[in-house]
GROMACS .gro file of C-alpha atoms in nm:
model
  303
    1UNK     CA    1   3.366   3.179  10.155
    2UNK     CA    2   3.509   3.290   9.823
    3UNK     CA    3   3.314   3.424   9.527
    4UNK     CA    4   3.326   3.100   9.326
    5UNK     CA    5   3.170   2.900   9.609
    6UNK     CA    6   2.895   3.160   9.642
    7UNK     CA    7   2.814   3.129   9.265
    8UNK     CA    8   2.791   2.751   9.290
    9UNK     CA    9   2.567   2.768   9.596
   10UNK     CA   10   2.352   3.034   9.430
   11UNK     CA   11   2.310   2.820   9.116
   12UNK     CA   12   2.219   2.520   9.333
   13UNK     CA   13   1.988   2.734   9.551
   14UNK     CA   14   2.188   2.650   9.866
   15UNK     CA   15   2.247   3.004  10.001
   16UNK     CA   16   2.100   3.100  10.339
   17UNK     CA   17   1.869   3.400  10.340
   18UNK     CA   18   2.150   3.618  10.478
   19UNK     CA   19   2.401   3.486  10.218
   20UNK     CA   20   2.150   3.533   9.934
   21UNK     CA   21   2.085   3.893  10.037
   22UNK     CA   22   2.457   3.966  10.050
   23UNK     CA   23   2.514   3.795   9.711
   24UNK     CA   24   2.233   3.982   9.535
   25UNK     CA   25   2.374   4.313   9.661
   26UNK     CA   26   2.710   4.240   9.501
   27UNK     CA   27   2.838   4.444   9.203
   28UNK     CA   28   2.838   4.148   8.956
   29UNK     CA   29   2.501   3.992   9.049
   30UNK     CA   30   2.327   4.157   8.749
   31UNK     CA   31   2.578   3.991   8.512
   32UNK     CA   32   2.530   3.648   8.669
   33UNK     CA   33   2.154   3.683   8.650
   34UNK     CA   34   2.169   3.783   8.279
   35UNK     CA   35   2.379   3.477   8.195
   36UNK     CA   36   2.140   3.248   8.378
   37UNK     CA   37   1.836   3.398   8.208
   38UNK     CA   38   1.996   3.359   7.864
   39UNK     CA   39   2.083   2.995   7.924
   40UNK     CA   40   1.717   2.915   7.983
   41UNK     CA   41   1.641   2.983   7.611
   42UNK     CA   42   1.877   2.707   7.485
   43UNK     CA   43   1.730   2.358   7.423
   44UNK     CA   44   1.937   2.047   7.388
   45UNK     CA   45   1.894   1.823   7.082
   46UNK     CA   46   1.683   1.512   7.122
   47UNK     CA   47   1.905   1.257   7.286
   48UNK     CA   48   1.831   0.901   7.381
   49UNK     CA   49   2.073   0.733   7.606
   50UNK     CA   50   2.081   0.355   7.548
   51UNK     CA   51   2.065   0.145   7.856
   52UNK     CA   52   2.357  -0.070   7.742
   53UNK     CA   53   2.607  -0.126   7.462
   54UNK     CA   54   2.399  -0.411   7.326
   55UNK     CA   55   2.100  -0.178   7.298
   56UNK     CA   56   2.313   0.075   7.117
   57UNK     CA   57   2.458  -0.189   6.877
   58UNK     CA   58   2.111  -0.323   6.795
   59UNK     CA   59   1.987   0.026   6.716
   60UNK     CA   60   2.294   0.099   6.504
   61UNK     CA   61   2.275  -0.227   6.312
   62UNK     CA   62   1.906  -0.174   6.239
   63UNK     CA   63   1.973   0.171   6.090
   64UNK     CA   64   2.276   0.042   5.900
   65UNK     CA   65   2.078  -0.250   5.752
   66UNK     CA   66   1.801  -0.016   5.642
   67UNK     CA   67   2.050   0.207   5.469
   68UNK     CA   68   2.211  -0.089   5.294
   69UNK     CA   69   1.876  -0.211   5.169
   70UNK     CA   70   1.794   0.126   5.025
   71UNK     CA   71   2.135   0.158   4.862
   72UNK     CA   72   2.098  -0.191   4.710
   73UNK     CA   73   1.739  -0.143   4.599
   74UNK     CA   74   1.793   0.173   4.392
   75UNK     CA   75   2.058   0.020   4.159
   76UNK     CA   76   1.842  -0.289   4.121
   77UNK     CA   77   1.552  -0.072   4.012
   78UNK     CA   78   1.772   0.082   3.746
   79UNK     CA   79   1.891  -0.259   3.630
   80UNK     CA   80   1.535  -0.391   3.620
   81UNK     CA   81   1.427  -0.091   3.414
   82UNK     CA   82   1.707  -0.152   3.165
   83UNK     CA   83   1.613  -0.521   3.141
   84UNK     CA   84   1.247  -0.441   3.080
   85UNK     CA   85   1.339  -0.195   2.805
   86UNK     CA   86   1.587  -0.440   2.654
   87UNK     CA   87   1.334  -0.723   2.659
   88UNK     CA   88   1.070  -0.502   2.502
   89UNK     CA   89   1.310  -0.396   2.228
   90UNK     CA   90   1.412  -0.758   2.169
   91UNK     CA   91   1.049  -0.871   2.150
   92UNK     CA   92   0.952  -0.589   1.915
   93UNK     CA   93   1.254  -0.630   1.691
   94UNK     CA   94   1.281  -1.006   1.667
   95UNK     CA   95   0.918  -1.106   1.703
   96UNK     CA   96   0.775  -0.848   1.467
   97UNK     CA   97   1.071  -0.808   1.234
   98UNK     CA   98   0.984  -0.974   0.899
   99UNK     CA   99   1.185  -1.230   0.709
  100UNK     CA  100   1.309  -1.071   0.386
  101UNK     CA  101   1.435  -1.268   0.087
  102UNK     CA  102   1.570  -1.096  -0.221
  103UNK     CA  103   1.714  -1.220  -0.549
  104UNK     CA  104   1.978  -1.045  -0.755
  105UNK     CA  105   1.986  -1.004  -1.131
  106UNK     CA  106   2.009  -1.338  -1.320
  107UNK     CA  107   1.921  -1.524  -0.998
  108UNK     CA  108   1.620  -1.732  -0.896
  109UNK     CA  109   1.555  -1.899  -0.563
  110UNK     CA  110   1.304  -2.136  -0.403
  111UNK     CA  111   1.162  -2.058  -0.058
  112UNK     CA  112   0.962  -2.290   0.164
  113UNK     CA  113   0.723  -2.101   0.390
  114UNK     CA  114   0.639  -2.218   0.746
  115UNK     CA  115   0.323  -2.400   0.622
  116UNK     CA  116   0.521  -2.582   0.348
  117UNK     CA  117   0.389  -2.351   0.079
  118UNK     CA  118   0.653  -2.298  -0.189
  119UNK     CA  119   0.761  -1.974  -0.353
  120UNK     CA  120   0.987  -1.953  -0.656
  121UNK     CA  121   1.126  -1.601  -0.669
  122UNK     CA  122   1.225  -1.459  -1.007
  123UNK     CA  123   1.529  -1.238  -1.070
  124UNK     CA  124   1.538  -0.895  -0.908
  125UNK     CA  125   1.246  -0.970  -0.676
  126UNK     CA  126   1.177  -0.961  -0.303
  127UNK     CA  127   0.928  -1.106  -0.055
  128UNK     CA  128   0.871  -1.027   0.312
  129UNK     CA  129   0.671  -1.222   0.569
  130UNK     CA  130   0.652  -1.272   0.944
  131UNK     CA  131   0.755  -1.625   1.032
  132UNK     CA  132   0.649  -1.589   1.398
  133UNK     CA  133   0.285  -1.508   1.319
  134UNK     CA  134   0.253  -1.714   1.001
  135UNK     CA  135   0.020  -1.978   1.143
  136UNK     CA  136  -0.245  -1.716   1.221
  137UNK     CA  137  -0.163  -1.467   0.945
  138UNK     CA  138  -0.059  -1.622   0.613
  139UNK     CA  139   0.033  -1.313   0.419
  140UNK     CA  140   0.342  -1.172   0.251
  141UNK     CA  141   0.443  -0.872   0.046
  142UNK     CA  142   0.595  -0.906  -0.301
  143UNK     CA  143   0.802  -0.667  -0.505
  144UNK     CA  144   0.879  -0.827  -0.840
  145UNK     CA  145   0.763  -1.168  -0.963
  146UNK     CA  146   0.702  -1.500  -0.791
  147UNK     CA  147   0.532  -1.833  -0.856
  148UNK     CA  148   0.334  -1.969  -0.562
  149UNK     CA  149   0.237  -2.326  -0.478
  150UNK     CA  150   0.018  -2.273  -0.176
  151UNK     CA  151  -0.051  -2.546   0.081
  152UNK     CA  152  -0.416  -2.593   0.164
  153UNK     CA  153  -0.527  -2.418   0.480
  154UNK     CA  154  -0.639  -2.071   0.576
  155UNK     CA  155  -0.645  -1.773   0.345
  156UNK     CA  156  -0.314  -1.692   0.179
  157UNK     CA  157  -0.258  -1.325   0.079
  158UNK     CA  158   0.001  -1.176  -0.152
  159UNK     CA  159   0.026  -0.800  -0.117
  160UNK     CA  160   0.182  -0.580  -0.387
  161UNK     CA  161   0.183  -0.209  -0.456
  162UNK     CA  162  -0.059  -0.266  -0.746
  163UNK     CA  163  -0.303  -0.513  -0.594
  164UNK     CA  164  -0.393  -0.792  -0.351
  165UNK     CA  165  -0.414  -1.161  -0.439
  166UNK     CA  166  -0.611  -1.391  -0.205
  167UNK     CA  167  -0.619  -1.770  -0.239
  168UNK     CA  168  -0.673  -2.096  -0.050
  169UNK     CA  169  -0.451  -2.383  -0.166
  170UNK     CA  170  -0.369  -2.315  -0.531
  171UNK     CA  171  -0.091  -2.236  -0.780
  172UNK     CA  172  -0.052  -1.893  -0.934
  173UNK     CA  173   0.202  -1.639  -1.055
  174UNK     CA  174   0.214  -1.272  -0.954
  175UNK     CA  175   0.418  -1.009  -1.135
  176UNK     CA  176   0.441  -0.651  -1.016
  177UNK     CA  177   0.693  -0.429  -1.195
  178UNK     CA  178   0.663  -0.052  -1.181
  179UNK     CA  179   0.304   0.022  -1.297
  180UNK     CA  180   0.248  -0.326  -1.444
  181UNK     CA  181   0.053  -0.590  -1.252
  182UNK     CA  182  -0.016  -0.941  -1.378
  183UNK     CA  183  -0.169  -1.253  -1.220
  184UNK     CA  184  -0.188  -1.600  -1.379
  185UNK     CA  185  -0.394  -1.873  -1.214
  186UNK     CA  186  -0.270  -2.226  -1.286
  187UNK     CA  187  -0.476  -2.425  -1.034
  188UNK     CA  188  -0.769  -2.359  -0.804
  189UNK     CA  189  -0.927  -2.016  -0.765
  190UNK     CA  190  -0.757  -1.680  -0.718
  191UNK     CA  191  -0.922  -1.357  -0.611
  192UNK     CA  192  -0.754  -1.038  -0.731
  193UNK     CA  193  -0.827  -0.692  -0.595
  194UNK     CA  194  -0.662  -0.406  -0.782
  195UNK     CA  195  -0.791  -0.052  -0.740
  196UNK     CA  196  -1.170  -0.065  -0.772
  197UNK     CA  197  -1.165  -0.399  -0.953
  198UNK     CA  198  -1.213  -0.737  -0.783
  199UNK     CA  199  -1.205  -1.051  -0.998
  200UNK     CA  200  -1.198  -1.426  -0.946
  201UNK     CA  201  -0.960  -1.618  -1.168
  202UNK     CA  202  -0.991  -1.990  -1.240
  203UNK     CA  203  -0.724  -2.220  -1.376
  204UNK     CA  204  -0.595  -2.078  -1.704
  205UNK     CA  205  -0.722  -1.722  -1.640
  206UNK     CA  206  -0.502  -1.415  -1.649
  207UNK     CA  207  -0.548  -1.064  -1.516
  208UNK     CA  208  -0.333  -0.774  -1.633
  209UNK     CA  209  -0.322  -0.412  -1.531
  210UNK     CA  210  -0.106  -0.144  -1.690
  211UNK     CA  211  -0.151   0.193  -1.525
  212UNK     CA  212  -0.528   0.247  -1.510
  213UNK     CA  213  -0.607  -0.004  -1.786
  214UNK     CA  214  -0.679  -0.367  -1.712
  215UNK     CA  215  -0.765  -0.674  -1.919
  216UNK     CA  216  -0.860  -1.037  -1.873
  217UNK     CA  217  -0.711  -1.315  -2.080
  218UNK     CA  218  -0.616  -1.683  -2.072
  219UNK     CA  219  -0.285  -1.866  -2.078
  220UNK     CA  220  -0.210  -2.199  -2.250
  221UNK     CA  221   0.078  -2.277  -2.015
  222UNK     CA  222   0.061  -2.501  -1.708
  223UNK     CA  223   0.323  -2.305  -1.518
  224UNK     CA  224   0.513  -1.976  -1.562
  225UNK     CA  225   0.756  -1.979  -1.853
  226UNK     CA  226   1.027  -1.806  -1.653
  227UNK     CA  227   1.054  -2.115  -1.431
  228UNK     CA  228   1.158  -2.294  -1.755
  229UNK     CA  229   1.427  -2.029  -1.825
  230UNK     CA  230   1.214  -1.839  -2.074
  231UNK     CA  231   1.047  -1.500  -2.038
  232UNK     CA  232   0.717  -1.474  -2.227
  233UNK     CA  233   0.512  -1.162  -2.298
  234UNK     CA  234   0.176  -1.084  -2.454
  235UNK     CA  235   0.100  -0.729  -2.563
  236UNK     CA  236   0.325  -0.553  -2.312
  237UNK     CA  237   0.524  -0.230  -2.366
  238UNK     CA  238   0.872  -0.292  -2.505
  239UNK     CA  239   1.041  -0.111  -2.216
  240UNK     CA  240   0.912  -0.383  -1.980
  241UNK     CA  241   1.069  -0.646  -2.203
  242UNK     CA  242   1.401  -0.461  -2.193
  243UNK     CA  243   1.386  -0.432  -1.814
  244UNK     CA  244   1.321  -0.807  -1.783
  245UNK     CA  245   1.618  -0.889  -2.005
  246UNK     CA  246   1.839  -0.664  -1.792
  247UNK     CA  247   1.735  -0.861  -1.483
  248UNK     CA  248   1.781  -1.203  -1.639
  249UNK     CA  249   2.124  -1.130  -1.791
  250UNK     CA  250   2.251  -0.868  -1.544
  251UNK     CA  251   2.329  -0.621  -1.823
  252UNK     CA  252   2.255  -0.260  -1.904
  253UNK     CA  253   2.049  -0.186  -2.217
  254UNK     CA  254   2.010   0.156  -2.372
  255UNK     CA  255   1.783   0.240  -2.665
  256UNK     CA  256   1.836   0.466  -2.963
  257UNK     CA  257   1.559   0.600  -3.182
  258UNK     CA  258   1.289   0.353  -3.080
  259UNK     CA  259   0.941   0.380  -2.930
  260UNK     CA  260   0.969   0.197  -2.597
  261UNK     CA  261   0.589   0.201  -2.557
  262UNK     CA  262   0.529  -0.026  -2.857
  263UNK     CA  263   0.358  -0.347  -2.757
  264UNK     CA  264   0.556  -0.668  -2.780
  265UNK     CA  265   0.438  -1.029  -2.796
  266UNK     CA  266   0.696  -1.302  -2.780
  267UNK     CA  267   0.977  -1.405  -2.549
  268UNK     CA  268   1.343  -1.486  -2.501
  269UNK     CA  269   1.552  -1.764  -2.348
  270UNK     CA  270   1.777  -1.709  -2.046
  271UNK     CA  271   2.076  -1.915  -2.162
  272UNK     CA  272   2.220  -1.714  -2.454
  273UNK     CA  273   2.230  -1.337  -2.474
  274UNK     CA  274   2.280  -1.320  -2.853
  275UNK     CA  275   1.976  -1.538  -2.919
  276UNK     CA  276   1.776  -1.348  -2.661
  277UNK     CA  277   1.853  -1.014  -2.824
  278UNK     CA  278   1.761  -1.150  -3.166
  279UNK     CA  279   1.432  -1.277  -3.025
  280UNK     CA  280   1.320  -0.932  -2.908
  281UNK     CA  281   1.470  -0.711  -3.180
  282UNK     CA  282   1.393  -0.893  -3.507
  283UNK     CA  283   1.011  -0.903  -3.457
  284UNK     CA  284   1.021  -0.529  -3.390
  285UNK     CA  285   1.243  -0.448  -3.688
  286UNK     CA  286   1.526  -0.334  -3.459
  287UNK     CA  287   1.898  -0.401  -3.436
  288UNK     CA  288   2.141  -0.424  -3.148
  289UNK     CA  289   2.508  -0.392  -3.063
  290UNK     CA  290   2.698  -0.538  -2.768
  291UNK     CA  291   2.977  -0.306  -2.652
  292UNK     CA  292   3.312  -0.412  -2.509
  293UNK     CA  293   3.181  -0.343  -2.157
  294UNK     CA  294   2.903  -0.598  -2.228
  295UNK     CA  295   2.646  -0.318  -2.234
  296UNK     CA  296   2.386  -0.334  -2.510
  297UNK     CA  297   2.245  -0.066  -2.738
  298UNK     CA  298   1.923  -0.137  -2.927
  299UNK     CA  299   1.879   0.079  -3.239
  300UNK     CA  300   1.565   0.173  -3.427
  301UNK     CA  301   1.540   0.213  -3.802
  302UNK     CA  302   1.668   0.554  -3.905
  303UNK     CA  303   1.463   0.732  -4.166
   0.00000   0.00000   0.00000
């Protein structure tokens, strides 16, 4: 029996007692024993042998399907997240974003609000309101001058930087320019809150505020004069008159040697610049000149 056969029989524990004794007394027995002892420390990986190909295919397909689902689900989560963000941005922007209407110099426009209330916007003015929430929140902001014909219904608020006007179904005019605030009531009742002052105005009443000073008055007119193409003033600083003429005629006016804080009572028409300039300069003892560029200089009397 050769050495290789003895090793196989030894590994299979098939040696006779005499053969085992002879094998263990051999010169290389110690080496064989060391190899066998070392092999005992190795452990095979977990291995499951399928009973058939069909079993194996079922197991494989199940794992493959699970992987596909996971790979499909992650991109869909990202897409869903983007859609949620996009929808939120759309809702915030379009649902809450106000409607803004602005007039240029020498321009007027008529706006019909969602409740059929009407707004006539004077030159160089702007209103903002939320059309989506109008039925439950009838309020708008005004920068400039506007005449309101309010449909009857819930409270209607006009918000300006100088004060708040609150009404229910009435006609009134609000003017807010720089530090000047003016409200005329033409029909119904208007409540004005400006600073620490709250007043109720009835048809024909007027409220004015210039800086920290305010005054009550009456108006003989049935509607704002500017809707009839005429700007009318009562005891207002001359610089406000100049600014209004610049808006109505889209011109630039500079002054020379005059007191722009002098109070002016009167008015001017919107259809002829020469007549308009005469209307505001002659009562004040002033003169004017129209330059080639159509700019205007108003001069005071030189001493």
